[in-house]
mmCIF file of C-alpha atoms in Angstrom:
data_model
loop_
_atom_site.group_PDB
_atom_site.id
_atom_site.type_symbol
_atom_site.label_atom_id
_atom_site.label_comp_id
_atom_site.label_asym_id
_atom_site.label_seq_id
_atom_site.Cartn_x
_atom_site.Cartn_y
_atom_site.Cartn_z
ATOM 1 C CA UNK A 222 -14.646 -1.941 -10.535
ATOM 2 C CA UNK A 223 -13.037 -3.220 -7.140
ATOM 3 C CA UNK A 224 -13.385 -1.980 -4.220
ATOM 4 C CA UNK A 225 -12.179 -2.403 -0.409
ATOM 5 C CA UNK A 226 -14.435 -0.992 2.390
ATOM 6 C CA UNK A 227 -13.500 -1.507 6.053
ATOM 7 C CA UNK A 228 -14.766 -0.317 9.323
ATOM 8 C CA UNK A 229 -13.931 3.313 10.480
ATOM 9 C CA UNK A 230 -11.399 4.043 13.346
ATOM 10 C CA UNK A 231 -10.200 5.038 15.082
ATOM 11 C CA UNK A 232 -10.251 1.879 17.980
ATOM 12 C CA UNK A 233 -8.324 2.529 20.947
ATOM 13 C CA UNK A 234 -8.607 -1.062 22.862
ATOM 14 C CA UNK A 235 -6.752 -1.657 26.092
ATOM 15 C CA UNK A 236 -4.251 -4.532 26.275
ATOM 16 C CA UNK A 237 -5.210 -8.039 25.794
ATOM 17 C CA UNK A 238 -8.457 -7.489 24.517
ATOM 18 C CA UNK A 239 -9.932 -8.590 21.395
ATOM 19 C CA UNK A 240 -9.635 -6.737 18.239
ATOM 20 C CA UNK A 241 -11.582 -7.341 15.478
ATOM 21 C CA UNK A 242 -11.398 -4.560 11.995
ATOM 22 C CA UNK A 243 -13.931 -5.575 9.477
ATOM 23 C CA UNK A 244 -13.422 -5.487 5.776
ATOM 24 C CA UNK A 245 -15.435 -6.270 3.045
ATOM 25 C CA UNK A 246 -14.944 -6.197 -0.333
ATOM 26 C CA UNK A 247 -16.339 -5.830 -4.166
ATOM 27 C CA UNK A 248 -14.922 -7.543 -7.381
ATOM 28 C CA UNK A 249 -15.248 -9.460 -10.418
ATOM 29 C CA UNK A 250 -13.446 -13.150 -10.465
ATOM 30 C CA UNK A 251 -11.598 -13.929 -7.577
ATOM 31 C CA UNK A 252 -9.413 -11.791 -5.934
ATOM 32 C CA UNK A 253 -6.153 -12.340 -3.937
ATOM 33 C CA UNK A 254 -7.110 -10.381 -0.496
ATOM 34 C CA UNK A 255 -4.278 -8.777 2.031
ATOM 35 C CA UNK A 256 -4.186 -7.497 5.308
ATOM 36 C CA UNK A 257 -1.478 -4.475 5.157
ATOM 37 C CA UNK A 258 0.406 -2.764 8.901
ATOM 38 C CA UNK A 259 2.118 0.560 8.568
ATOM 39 C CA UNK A 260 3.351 1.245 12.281
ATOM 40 C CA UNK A 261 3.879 4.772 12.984
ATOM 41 C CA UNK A 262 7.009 6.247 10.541
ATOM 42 C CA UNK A 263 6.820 3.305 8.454
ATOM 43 C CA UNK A 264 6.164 2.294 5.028
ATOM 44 C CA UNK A 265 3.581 -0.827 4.549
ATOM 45 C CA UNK A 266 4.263 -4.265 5.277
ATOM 46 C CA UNK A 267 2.290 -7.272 4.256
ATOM 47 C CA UNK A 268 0.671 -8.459 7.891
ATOM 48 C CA UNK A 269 -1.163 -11.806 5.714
ATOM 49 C CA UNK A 270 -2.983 -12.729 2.797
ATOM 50 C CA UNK A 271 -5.629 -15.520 1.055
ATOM 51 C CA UNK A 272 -5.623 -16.454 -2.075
ATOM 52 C CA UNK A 273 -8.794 -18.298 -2.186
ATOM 53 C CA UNK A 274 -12.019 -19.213 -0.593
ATOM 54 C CA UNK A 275 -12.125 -20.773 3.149
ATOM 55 C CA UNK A 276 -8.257 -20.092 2.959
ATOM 56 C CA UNK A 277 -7.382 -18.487 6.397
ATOM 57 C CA UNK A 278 -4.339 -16.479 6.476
ATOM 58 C CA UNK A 279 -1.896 -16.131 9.508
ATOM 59 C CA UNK A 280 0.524 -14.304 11.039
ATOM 60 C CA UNK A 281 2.078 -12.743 14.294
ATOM 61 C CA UNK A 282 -1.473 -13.532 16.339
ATOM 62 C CA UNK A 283 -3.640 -12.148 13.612
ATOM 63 C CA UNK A 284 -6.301 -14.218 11.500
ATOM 64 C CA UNK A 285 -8.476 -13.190 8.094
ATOM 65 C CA UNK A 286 -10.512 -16.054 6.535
ATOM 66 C CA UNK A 287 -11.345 -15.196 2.768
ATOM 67 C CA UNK A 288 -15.502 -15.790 2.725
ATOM 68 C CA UNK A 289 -16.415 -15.202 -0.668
ATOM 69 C CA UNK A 290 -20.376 -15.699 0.310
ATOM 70 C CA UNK A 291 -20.064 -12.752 2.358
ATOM 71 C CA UNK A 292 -17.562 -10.628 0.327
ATOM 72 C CA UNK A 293 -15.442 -10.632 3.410
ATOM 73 C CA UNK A 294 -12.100 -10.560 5.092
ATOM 74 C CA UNK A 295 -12.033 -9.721 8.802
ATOM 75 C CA UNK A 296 -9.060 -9.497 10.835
ATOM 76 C CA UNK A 297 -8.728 -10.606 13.896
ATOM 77 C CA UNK A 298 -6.144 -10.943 17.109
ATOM 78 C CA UNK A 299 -7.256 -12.519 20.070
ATOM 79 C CA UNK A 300 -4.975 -10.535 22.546
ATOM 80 C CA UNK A 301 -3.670 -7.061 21.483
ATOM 81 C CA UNK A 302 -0.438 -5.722 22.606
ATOM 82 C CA UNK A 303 0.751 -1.767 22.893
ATOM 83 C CA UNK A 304 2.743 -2.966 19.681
ATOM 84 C CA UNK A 305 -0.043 -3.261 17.904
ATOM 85 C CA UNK A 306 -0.959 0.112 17.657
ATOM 86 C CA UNK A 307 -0.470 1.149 13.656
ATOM 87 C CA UNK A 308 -3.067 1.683 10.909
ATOM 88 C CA UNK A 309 -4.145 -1.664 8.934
ATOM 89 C CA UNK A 310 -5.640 -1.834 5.585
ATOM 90 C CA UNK A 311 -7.231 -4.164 3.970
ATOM 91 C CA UNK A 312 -6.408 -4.797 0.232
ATOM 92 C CA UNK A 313 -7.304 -7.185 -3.049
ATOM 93 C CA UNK A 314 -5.846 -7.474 -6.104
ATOM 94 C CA UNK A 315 -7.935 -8.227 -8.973
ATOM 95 C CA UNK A 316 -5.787 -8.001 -12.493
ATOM 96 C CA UNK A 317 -2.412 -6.269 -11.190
ATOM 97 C CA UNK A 318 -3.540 -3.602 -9.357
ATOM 98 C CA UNK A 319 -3.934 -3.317 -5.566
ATOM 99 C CA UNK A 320 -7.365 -1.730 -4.232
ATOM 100 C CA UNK A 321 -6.814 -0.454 -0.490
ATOM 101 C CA UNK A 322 -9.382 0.754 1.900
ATOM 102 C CA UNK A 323 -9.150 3.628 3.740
ATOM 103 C CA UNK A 324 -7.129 1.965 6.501
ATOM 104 C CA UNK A 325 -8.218 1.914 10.273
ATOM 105 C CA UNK A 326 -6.336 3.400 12.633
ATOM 106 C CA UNK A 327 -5.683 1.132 15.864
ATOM 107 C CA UNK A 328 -4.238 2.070 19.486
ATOM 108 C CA UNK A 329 -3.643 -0.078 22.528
ATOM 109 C CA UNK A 330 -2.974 1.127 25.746
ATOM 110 C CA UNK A 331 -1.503 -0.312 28.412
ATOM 111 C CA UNK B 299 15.210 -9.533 2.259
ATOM 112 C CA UNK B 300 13.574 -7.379 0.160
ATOM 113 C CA UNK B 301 14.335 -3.418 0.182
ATOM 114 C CA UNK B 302 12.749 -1.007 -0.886
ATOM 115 C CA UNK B 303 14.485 2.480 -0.350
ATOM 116 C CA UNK B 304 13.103 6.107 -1.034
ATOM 117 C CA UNK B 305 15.319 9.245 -1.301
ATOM 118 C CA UNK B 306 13.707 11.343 1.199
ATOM 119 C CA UNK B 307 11.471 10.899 4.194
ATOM 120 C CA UNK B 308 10.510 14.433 4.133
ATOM 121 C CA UNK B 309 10.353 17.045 1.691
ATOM 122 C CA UNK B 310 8.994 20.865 1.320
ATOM 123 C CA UNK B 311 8.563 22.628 -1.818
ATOM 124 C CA UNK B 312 7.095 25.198 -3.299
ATOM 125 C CA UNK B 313 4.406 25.202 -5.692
ATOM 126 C CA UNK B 314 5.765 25.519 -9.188
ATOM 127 C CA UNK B 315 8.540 23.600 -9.139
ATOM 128 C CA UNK B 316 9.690 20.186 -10.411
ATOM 129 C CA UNK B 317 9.989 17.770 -7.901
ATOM 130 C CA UNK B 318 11.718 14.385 -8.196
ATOM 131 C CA UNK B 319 10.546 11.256 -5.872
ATOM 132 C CA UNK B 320 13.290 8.600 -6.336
ATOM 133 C CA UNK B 321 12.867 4.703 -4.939
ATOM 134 C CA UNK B 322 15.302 1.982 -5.403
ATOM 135 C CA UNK B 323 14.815 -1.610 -5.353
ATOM 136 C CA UNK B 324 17.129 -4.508 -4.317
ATOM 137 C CA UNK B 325 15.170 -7.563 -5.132
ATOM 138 C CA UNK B 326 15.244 -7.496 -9.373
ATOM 139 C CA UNK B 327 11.719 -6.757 -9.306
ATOM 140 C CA UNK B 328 10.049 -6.026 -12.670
ATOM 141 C CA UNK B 329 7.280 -4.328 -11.278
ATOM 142 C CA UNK B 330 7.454 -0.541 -9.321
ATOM 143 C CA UNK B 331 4.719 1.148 -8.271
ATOM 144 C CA UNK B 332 3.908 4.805 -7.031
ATOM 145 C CA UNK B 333 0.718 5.526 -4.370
ATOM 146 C CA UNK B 334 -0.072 8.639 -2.616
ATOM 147 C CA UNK B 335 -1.617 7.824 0.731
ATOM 148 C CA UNK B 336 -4.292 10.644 2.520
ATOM 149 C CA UNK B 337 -6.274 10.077 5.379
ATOM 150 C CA UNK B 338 -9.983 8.301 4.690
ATOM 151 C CA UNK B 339 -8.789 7.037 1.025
ATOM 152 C CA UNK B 340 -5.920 5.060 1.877
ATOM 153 C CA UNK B 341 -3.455 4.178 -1.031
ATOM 154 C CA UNK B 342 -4.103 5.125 -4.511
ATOM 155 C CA UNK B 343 -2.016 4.317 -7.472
ATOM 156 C CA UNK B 344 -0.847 6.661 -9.885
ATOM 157 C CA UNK B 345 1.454 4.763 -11.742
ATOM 158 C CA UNK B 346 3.447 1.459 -12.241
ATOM 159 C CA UNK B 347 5.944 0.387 -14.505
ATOM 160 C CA UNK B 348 6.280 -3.710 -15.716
ATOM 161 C CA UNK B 349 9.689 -3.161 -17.296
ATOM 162 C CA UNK B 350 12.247 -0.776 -17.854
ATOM 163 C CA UNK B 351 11.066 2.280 -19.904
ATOM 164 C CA UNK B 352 7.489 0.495 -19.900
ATOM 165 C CA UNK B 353 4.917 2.589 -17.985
ATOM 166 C CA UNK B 354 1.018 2.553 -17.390
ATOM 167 C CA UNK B 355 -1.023 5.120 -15.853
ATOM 168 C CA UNK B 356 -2.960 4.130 -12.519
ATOM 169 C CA UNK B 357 -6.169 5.655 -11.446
ATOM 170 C CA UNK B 358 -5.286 9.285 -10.455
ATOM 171 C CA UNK B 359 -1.957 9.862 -12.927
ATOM 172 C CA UNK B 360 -3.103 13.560 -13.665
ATOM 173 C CA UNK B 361 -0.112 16.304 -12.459
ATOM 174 C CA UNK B 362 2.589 13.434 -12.549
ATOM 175 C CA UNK B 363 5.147 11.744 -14.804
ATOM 176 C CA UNK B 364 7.454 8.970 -14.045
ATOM 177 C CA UNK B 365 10.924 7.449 -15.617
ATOM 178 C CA UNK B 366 12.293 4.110 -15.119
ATOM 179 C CA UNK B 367 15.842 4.157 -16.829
ATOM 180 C CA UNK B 368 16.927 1.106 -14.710
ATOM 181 C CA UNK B 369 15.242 -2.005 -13.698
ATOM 182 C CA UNK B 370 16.087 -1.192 -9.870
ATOM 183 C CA UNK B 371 15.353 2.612 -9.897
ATOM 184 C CA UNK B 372 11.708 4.418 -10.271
ATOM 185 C CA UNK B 373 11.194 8.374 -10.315
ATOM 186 C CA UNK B 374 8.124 10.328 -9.850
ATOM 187 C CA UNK B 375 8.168 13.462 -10.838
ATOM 188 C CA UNK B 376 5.774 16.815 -10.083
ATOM 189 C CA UNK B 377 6.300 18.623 -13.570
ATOM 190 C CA UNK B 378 4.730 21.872 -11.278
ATOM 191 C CA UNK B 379 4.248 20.930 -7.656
ATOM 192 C CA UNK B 380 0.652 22.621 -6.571
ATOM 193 C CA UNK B 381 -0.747 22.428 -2.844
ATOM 194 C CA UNK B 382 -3.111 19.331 -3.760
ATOM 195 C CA UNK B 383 -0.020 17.219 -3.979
ATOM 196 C CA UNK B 384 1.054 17.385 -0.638
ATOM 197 C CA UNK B 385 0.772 13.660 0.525
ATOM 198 C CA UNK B 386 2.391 10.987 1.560
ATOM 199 C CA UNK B 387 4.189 8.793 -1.086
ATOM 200 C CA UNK B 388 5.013 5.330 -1.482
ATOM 201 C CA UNK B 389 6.453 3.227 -3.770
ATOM 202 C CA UNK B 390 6.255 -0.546 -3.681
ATOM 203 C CA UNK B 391 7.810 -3.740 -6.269
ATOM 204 C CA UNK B 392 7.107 -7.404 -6.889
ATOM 205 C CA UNK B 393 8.733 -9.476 -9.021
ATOM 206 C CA UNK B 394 4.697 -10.352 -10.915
ATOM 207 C CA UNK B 395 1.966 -8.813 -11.476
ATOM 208 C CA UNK B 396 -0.272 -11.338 -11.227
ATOM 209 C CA UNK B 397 0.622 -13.158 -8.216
ATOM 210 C CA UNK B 398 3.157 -11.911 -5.945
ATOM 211 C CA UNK B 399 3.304 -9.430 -3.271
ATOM 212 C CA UNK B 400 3.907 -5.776 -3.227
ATOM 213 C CA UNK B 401 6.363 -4.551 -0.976
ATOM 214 C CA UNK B 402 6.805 -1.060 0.144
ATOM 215 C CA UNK B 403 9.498 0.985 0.863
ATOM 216 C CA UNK B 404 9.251 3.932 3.871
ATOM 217 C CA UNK B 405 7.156 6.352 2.195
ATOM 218 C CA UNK B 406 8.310 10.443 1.442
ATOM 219 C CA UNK B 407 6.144 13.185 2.959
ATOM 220 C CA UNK B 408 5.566 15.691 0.909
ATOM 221 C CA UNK B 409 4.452 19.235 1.510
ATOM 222 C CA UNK B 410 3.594 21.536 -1.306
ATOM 223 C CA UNK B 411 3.895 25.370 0.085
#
């Protein structure tokens, strides 16, 4: 079956450093991947996703490149903010059906 | 923009009763889904429903029911609420299965007594 398996938190980073939350995955075909942010009181909201191989998805600073040699789909932000404190999971969908890992849990201090 | 709305943020209940987890949709999604999130397993589905009435079970189902009258409206139901249910719950929609985004509403915390 799929599965999602990304690096354990927590990370506590200070700001502007470089944050990098590994994820790596397992499935038949080729799965859509996410990167999911649920800041603190908050439901989840879609941070970025690839659809295919090499694509690199984008958004607010962060970066995930879909490498299906490696089975992986790191995220990455060059500078972190306090902001960016909240738990991320990494996510594919295979058929219709999300698979999440077990989220990391991410704080930046000032 | 999409919304996805949930009836309560938190709730406390004892064990034995029914409990009813509602979540409301804006968008004229045809997909809902239910997840209970707990710490080190992250989100796991226990049902979704493709259409009105139409209903499939996800990968831990066992203890719950849902209803989906409406296209817009979802319900998850506890038929006897035990202490292994306490969670956190979220529902999500997309308009496809196959190719579209889930999007999530706030999530309901749930606490089993």
């Amino acid at each position: 079956g799929n599965s999602v398996t990304q690096m354990e938190g927590p990370v506590t980073l200070s700001e502007e450093a470089f944050l990098t939350i590994n994820c790596t995955y397992t499935a038949t075909g080729y799965p859509s991947l996410f990167w999911y942010v649920q800041y603190p009181g908050e439901g989840l909201q879609l941070l970025l996703k690839a659809t295919k191989a090499d694509d690199k998805g984008s958004n607010k600073g962060f970066e995930a490149t879909y490498r299906k040699e490696t089975t992986s789909f790191h995220l990455e932000k060059g500078s972190v903010q306090v902001s960016d404190s909240a738990v991320y999971f990494c996510a594919l969908r295979g058929d219709y059906k999300l698979s999440f890992g077990a989220g990391t849990t991410v704080t930046v201090r000032a | 923009d999409v919304k996805v709305t949930q009836s309560s943020r938190y709730l406390v209940k004892r064990t034995g009763e029914k409990v009813f987890l509602e979540c409301v949709q804006d968008m004229d999604h045809e997909n809902m889904f239910w997840y209970r999130q707990d710490p080190g397993l992250g989100l796991r589905l226990i049902y979704f429903s493709y259409d009105v009435k139409m209903k499939e079970k996800g990968d831990i189902p066992e203890g719950y029911s849902v209803s989906r009258e409406k296209k817009e409206r979802f319900s998850l139901i506890l038929e006897s609420a035990s202490t292994n249910q306490t969670s956190m719950y979220l529902c999500a929609s997309s308009f496809s299965l196959d190719t579209d985004t889930q999007y999530f509403g706030p999530g309901t915390r749930l606490t089993v007594l």
